[in-house]
PDB file of C-alpha atoms in Angstrom:
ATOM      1  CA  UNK A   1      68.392 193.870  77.509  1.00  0.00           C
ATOM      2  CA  UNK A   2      69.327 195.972  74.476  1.00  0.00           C
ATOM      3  CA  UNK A   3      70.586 193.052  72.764  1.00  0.00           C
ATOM      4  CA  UNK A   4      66.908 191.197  73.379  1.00  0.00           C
ATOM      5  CA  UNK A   5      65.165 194.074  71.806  1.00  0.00           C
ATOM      6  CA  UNK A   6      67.048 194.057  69.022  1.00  0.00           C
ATOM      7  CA  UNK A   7      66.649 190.791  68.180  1.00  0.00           C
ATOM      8  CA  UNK A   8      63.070 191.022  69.029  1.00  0.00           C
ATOM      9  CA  UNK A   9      62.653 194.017  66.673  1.00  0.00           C
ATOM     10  CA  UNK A  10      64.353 192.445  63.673  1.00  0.00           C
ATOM     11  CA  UNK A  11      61.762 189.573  64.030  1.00  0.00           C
ATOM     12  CA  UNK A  12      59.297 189.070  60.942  1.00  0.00           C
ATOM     13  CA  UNK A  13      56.459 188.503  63.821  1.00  0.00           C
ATOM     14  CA  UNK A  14      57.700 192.350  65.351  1.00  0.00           C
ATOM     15  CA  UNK A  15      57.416 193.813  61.503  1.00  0.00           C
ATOM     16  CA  UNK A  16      53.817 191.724  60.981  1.00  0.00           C
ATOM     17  CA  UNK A  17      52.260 193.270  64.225  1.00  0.00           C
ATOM     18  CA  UNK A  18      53.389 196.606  63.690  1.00  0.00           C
ATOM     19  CA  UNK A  19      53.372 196.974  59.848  1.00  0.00           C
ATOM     20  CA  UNK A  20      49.485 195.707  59.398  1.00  0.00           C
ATOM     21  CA  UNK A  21      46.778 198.317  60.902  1.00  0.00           C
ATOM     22  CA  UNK A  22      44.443 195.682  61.863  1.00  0.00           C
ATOM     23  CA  UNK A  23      46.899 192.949  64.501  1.00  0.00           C
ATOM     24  CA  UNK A  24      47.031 195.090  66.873  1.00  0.00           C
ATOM     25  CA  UNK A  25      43.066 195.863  67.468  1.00  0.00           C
ATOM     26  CA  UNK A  26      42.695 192.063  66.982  1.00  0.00           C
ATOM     27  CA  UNK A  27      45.141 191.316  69.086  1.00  0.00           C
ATOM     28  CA  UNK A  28      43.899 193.344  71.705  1.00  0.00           C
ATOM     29  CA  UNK A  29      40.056 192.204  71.048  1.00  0.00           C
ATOM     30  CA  UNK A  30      41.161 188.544  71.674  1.00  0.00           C
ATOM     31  CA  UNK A  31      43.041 189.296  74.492  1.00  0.00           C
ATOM     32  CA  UNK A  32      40.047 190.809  76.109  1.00  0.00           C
ATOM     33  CA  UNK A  33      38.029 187.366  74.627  1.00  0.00           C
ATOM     34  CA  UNK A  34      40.856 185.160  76.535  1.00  0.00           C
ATOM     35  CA  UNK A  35      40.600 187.252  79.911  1.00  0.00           C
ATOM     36  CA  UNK A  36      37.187 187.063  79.959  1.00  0.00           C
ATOM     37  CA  UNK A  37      37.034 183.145  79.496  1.00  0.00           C
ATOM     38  CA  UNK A  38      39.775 182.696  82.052  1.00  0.00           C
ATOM     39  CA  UNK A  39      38.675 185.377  85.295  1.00  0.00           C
ATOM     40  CA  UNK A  40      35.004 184.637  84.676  1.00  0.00           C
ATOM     41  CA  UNK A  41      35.487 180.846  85.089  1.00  0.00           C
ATOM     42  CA  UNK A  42      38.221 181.592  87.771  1.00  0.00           C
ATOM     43  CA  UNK A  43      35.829 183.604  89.251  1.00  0.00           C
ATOM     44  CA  UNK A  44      33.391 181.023  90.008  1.00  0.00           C
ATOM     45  CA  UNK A  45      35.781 178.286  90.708  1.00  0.00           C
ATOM     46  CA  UNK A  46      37.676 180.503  93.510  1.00  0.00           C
ATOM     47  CA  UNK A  47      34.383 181.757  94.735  1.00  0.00           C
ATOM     48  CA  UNK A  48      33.172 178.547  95.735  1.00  0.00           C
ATOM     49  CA  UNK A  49      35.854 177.196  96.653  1.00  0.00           C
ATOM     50  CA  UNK A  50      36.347 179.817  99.351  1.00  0.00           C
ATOM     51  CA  UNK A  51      32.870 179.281  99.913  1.00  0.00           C
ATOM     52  CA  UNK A  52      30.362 181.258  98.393  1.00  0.00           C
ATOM     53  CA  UNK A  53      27.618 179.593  95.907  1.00  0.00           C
ATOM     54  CA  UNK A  54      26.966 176.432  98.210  1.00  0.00           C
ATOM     55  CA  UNK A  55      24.102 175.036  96.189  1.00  0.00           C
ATOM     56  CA  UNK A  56      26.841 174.360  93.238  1.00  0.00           C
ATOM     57  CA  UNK A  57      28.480 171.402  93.733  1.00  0.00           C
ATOM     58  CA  UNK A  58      32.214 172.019  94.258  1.00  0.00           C
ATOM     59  CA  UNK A  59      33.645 169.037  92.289  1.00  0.00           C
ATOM     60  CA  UNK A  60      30.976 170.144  89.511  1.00  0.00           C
ATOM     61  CA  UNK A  61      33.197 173.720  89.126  1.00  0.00           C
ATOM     62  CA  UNK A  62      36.086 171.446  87.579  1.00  0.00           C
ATOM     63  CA  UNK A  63      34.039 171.211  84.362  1.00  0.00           C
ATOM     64  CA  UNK A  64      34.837 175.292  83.565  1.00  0.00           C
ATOM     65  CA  UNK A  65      38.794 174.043  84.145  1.00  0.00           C
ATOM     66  CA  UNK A  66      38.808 173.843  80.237  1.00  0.00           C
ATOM     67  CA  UNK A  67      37.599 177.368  79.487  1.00  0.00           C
ATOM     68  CA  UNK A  68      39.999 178.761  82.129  1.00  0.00           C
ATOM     69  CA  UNK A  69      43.029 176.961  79.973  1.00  0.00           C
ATOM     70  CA  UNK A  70      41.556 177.816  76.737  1.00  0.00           C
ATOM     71  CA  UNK A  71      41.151 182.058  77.892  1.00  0.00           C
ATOM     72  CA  UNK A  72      45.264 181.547  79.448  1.00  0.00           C
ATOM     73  CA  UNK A  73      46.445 180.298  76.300  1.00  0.00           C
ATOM     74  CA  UNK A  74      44.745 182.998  74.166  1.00  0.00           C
ATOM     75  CA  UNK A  75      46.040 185.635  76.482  1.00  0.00           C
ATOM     76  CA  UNK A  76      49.403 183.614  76.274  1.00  0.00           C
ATOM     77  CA  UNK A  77      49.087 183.927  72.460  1.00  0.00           C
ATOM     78  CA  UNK A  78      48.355 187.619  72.218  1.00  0.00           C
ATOM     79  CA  UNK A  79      50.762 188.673  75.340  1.00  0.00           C
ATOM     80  CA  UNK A  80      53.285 186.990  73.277  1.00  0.00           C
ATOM     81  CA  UNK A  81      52.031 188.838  70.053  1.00  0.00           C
ATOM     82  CA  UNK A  82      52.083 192.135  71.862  1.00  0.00           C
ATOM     83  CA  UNK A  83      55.833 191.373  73.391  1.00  0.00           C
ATOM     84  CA  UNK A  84      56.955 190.896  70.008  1.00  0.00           C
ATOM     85  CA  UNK A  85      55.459 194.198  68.806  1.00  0.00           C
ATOM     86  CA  UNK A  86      57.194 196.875  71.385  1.00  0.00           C
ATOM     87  CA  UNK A  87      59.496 194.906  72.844  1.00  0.00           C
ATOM     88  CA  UNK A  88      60.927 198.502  74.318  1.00  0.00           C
ATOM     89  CA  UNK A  89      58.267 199.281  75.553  1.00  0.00           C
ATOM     90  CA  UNK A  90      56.905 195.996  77.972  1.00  0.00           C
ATOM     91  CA  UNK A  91      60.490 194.969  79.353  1.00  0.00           C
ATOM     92  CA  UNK A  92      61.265 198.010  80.891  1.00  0.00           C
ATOM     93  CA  UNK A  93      57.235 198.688  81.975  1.00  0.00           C
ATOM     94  CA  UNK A  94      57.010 198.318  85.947  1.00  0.00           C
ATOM     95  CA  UNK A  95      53.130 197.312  85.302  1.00  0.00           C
ATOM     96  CA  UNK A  96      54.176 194.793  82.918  1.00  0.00           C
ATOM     97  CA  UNK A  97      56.760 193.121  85.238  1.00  0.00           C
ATOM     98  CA  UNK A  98      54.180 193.497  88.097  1.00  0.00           C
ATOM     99  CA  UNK A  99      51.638 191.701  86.042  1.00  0.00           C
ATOM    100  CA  UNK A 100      54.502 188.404  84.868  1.00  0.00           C
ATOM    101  CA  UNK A 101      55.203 188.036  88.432  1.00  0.00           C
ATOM    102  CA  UNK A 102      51.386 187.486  89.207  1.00  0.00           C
ATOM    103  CA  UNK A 103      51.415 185.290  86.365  1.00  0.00           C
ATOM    104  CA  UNK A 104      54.049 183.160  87.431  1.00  0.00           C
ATOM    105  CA  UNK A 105      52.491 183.547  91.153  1.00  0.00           C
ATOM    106  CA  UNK A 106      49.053 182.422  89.826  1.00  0.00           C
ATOM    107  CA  UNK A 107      50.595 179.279  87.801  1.00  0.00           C
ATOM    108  CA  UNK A 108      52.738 177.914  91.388  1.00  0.00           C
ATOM    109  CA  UNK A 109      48.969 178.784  92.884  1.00  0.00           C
ATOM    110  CA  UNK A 110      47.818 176.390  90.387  1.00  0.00           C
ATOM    111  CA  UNK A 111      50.337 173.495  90.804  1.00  0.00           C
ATOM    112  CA  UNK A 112      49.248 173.673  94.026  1.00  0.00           C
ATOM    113  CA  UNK A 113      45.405 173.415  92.847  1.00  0.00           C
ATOM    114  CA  UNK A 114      46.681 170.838  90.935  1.00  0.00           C
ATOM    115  CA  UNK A 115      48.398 168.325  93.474  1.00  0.00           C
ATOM    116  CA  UNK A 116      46.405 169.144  96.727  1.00  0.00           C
ATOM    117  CA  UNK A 117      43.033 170.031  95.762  1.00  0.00           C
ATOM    118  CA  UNK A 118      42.362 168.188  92.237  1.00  0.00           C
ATOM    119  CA  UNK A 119      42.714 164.693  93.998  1.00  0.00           C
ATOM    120  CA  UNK A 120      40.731 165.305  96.868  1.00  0.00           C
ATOM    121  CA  UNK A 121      37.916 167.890  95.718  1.00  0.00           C
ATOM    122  CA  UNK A 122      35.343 164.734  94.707  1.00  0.00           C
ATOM    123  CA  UNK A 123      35.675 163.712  98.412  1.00  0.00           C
ATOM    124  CA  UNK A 124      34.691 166.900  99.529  1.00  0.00           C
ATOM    125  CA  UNK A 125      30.638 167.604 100.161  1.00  0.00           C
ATOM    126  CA  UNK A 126      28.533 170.069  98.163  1.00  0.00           C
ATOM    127  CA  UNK A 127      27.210 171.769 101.356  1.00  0.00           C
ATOM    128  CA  UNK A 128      30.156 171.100 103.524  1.00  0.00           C
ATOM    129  CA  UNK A 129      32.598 174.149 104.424  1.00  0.00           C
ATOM    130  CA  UNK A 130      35.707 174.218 102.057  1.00  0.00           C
ATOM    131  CA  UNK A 131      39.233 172.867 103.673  1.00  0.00           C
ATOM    132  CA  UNK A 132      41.196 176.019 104.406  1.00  0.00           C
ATOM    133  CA  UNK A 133      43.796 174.722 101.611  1.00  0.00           C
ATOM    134  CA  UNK A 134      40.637 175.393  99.557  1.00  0.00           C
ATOM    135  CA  UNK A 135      39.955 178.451 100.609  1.00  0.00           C
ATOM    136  CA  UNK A 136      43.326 179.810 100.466  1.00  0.00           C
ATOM    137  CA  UNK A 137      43.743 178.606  96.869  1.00  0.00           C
ATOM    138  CA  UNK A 138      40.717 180.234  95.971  1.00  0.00           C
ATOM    139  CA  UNK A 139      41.440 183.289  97.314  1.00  0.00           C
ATOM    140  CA  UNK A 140      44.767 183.799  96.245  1.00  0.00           C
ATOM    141  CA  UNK A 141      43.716 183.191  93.201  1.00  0.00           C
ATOM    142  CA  UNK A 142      41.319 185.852  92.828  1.00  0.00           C
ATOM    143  CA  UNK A 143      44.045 188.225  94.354  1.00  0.00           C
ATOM    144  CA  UNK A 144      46.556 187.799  91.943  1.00  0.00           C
ATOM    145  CA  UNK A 145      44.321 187.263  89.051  1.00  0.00           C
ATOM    146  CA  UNK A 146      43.151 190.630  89.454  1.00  0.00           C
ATOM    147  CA  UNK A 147      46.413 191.704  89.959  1.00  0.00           C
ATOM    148  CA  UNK A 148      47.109 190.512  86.707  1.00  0.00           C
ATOM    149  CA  UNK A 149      44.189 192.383  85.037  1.00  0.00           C
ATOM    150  CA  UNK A 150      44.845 195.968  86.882  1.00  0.00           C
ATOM    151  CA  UNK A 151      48.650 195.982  86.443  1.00  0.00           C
ATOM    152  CA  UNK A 152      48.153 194.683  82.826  1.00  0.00           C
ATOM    153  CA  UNK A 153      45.765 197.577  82.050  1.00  0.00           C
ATOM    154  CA  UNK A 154      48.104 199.534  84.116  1.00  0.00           C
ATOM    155  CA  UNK A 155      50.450 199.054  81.480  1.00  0.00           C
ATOM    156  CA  UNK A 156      49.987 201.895  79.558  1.00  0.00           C
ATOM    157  CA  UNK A 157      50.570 204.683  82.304  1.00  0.00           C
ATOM    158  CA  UNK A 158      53.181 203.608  83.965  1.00  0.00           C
ATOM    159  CA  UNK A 159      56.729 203.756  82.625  1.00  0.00           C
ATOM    160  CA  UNK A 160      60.216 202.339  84.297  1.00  0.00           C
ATOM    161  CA  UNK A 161      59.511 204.115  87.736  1.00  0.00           C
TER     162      UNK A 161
END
């Protein structure tokens, strides 16, 4: 691990984040930008599809798919960004390896979005009750999601245990 925070630390991109007063507020402003595009469409999405918000059509919540993608890869961007800036600091951080397990929990949650409920959601009727594989999608979702958001403000005030 030492020898990946060296590296890390001898990066131009670690001496650009920490050397110029202004990355790391911006950094941190998009990255709240980027979480609010991706849990406020997620929000939605998983809401309905555990069934809440019946009038919406459920295949119609597919069209805020693109704004969830768009706030990820911001966050990805940034989380990246801040990585690369205290490198000592995130990879021994209990929060922060709480909150990369979510993430990697929430993206197999997704593949399975992606090849069980994707094909099949058009089929499915606006007022009808969501397929439990719905619901469960949805509402894992939401778990780790927010997961993601308290451990990663968690991040802070927590140390190595």
């Amino acid at each position: 691990m030492e020898g990946t925070v060296a590296w890390i630390t001898a990066t131009p991109v670690n001496t650009w984040v920490l050397d110029n007063e202004w990355v790391w507020p911006t950094l941190e402003t998009l990255h709240f930008f980027g979480l609010c595009l991706l849990l406020g469409s997620l929000l939605i999405i998983d809401m309905r599809m555990i069934g809440w918000f019946k009038r919406i059509d459920i295949s119609a919540t597919n069209a805020l798919l693109p704004l969830v993608f768009i706030g990820f890869f911001i966050n990805l961007i940034t989380g990246v960004l801040f990585f690369f800036g205290d490198p000592a600091r995130y990879i021994i951080n209990i929060a922060f390896q709480l909150k990369m397990l979510l993430v990697i929990l929430s993206g197999l949650n997704a593949l399975l979005y992606y090849w069980k409920i994707y094909p099949v959601i058009a089929y499915w009727g606006a007022l009808e009750q969501t397929p439990l594989i719905g619901k469960f999608s949805g509402s894992i979702s939401l778990l780790f999601w927010f997961g993601v958001l308290i451990f990663g403000r968690m991040i802070p005030y927590m140390g190595t245990g």
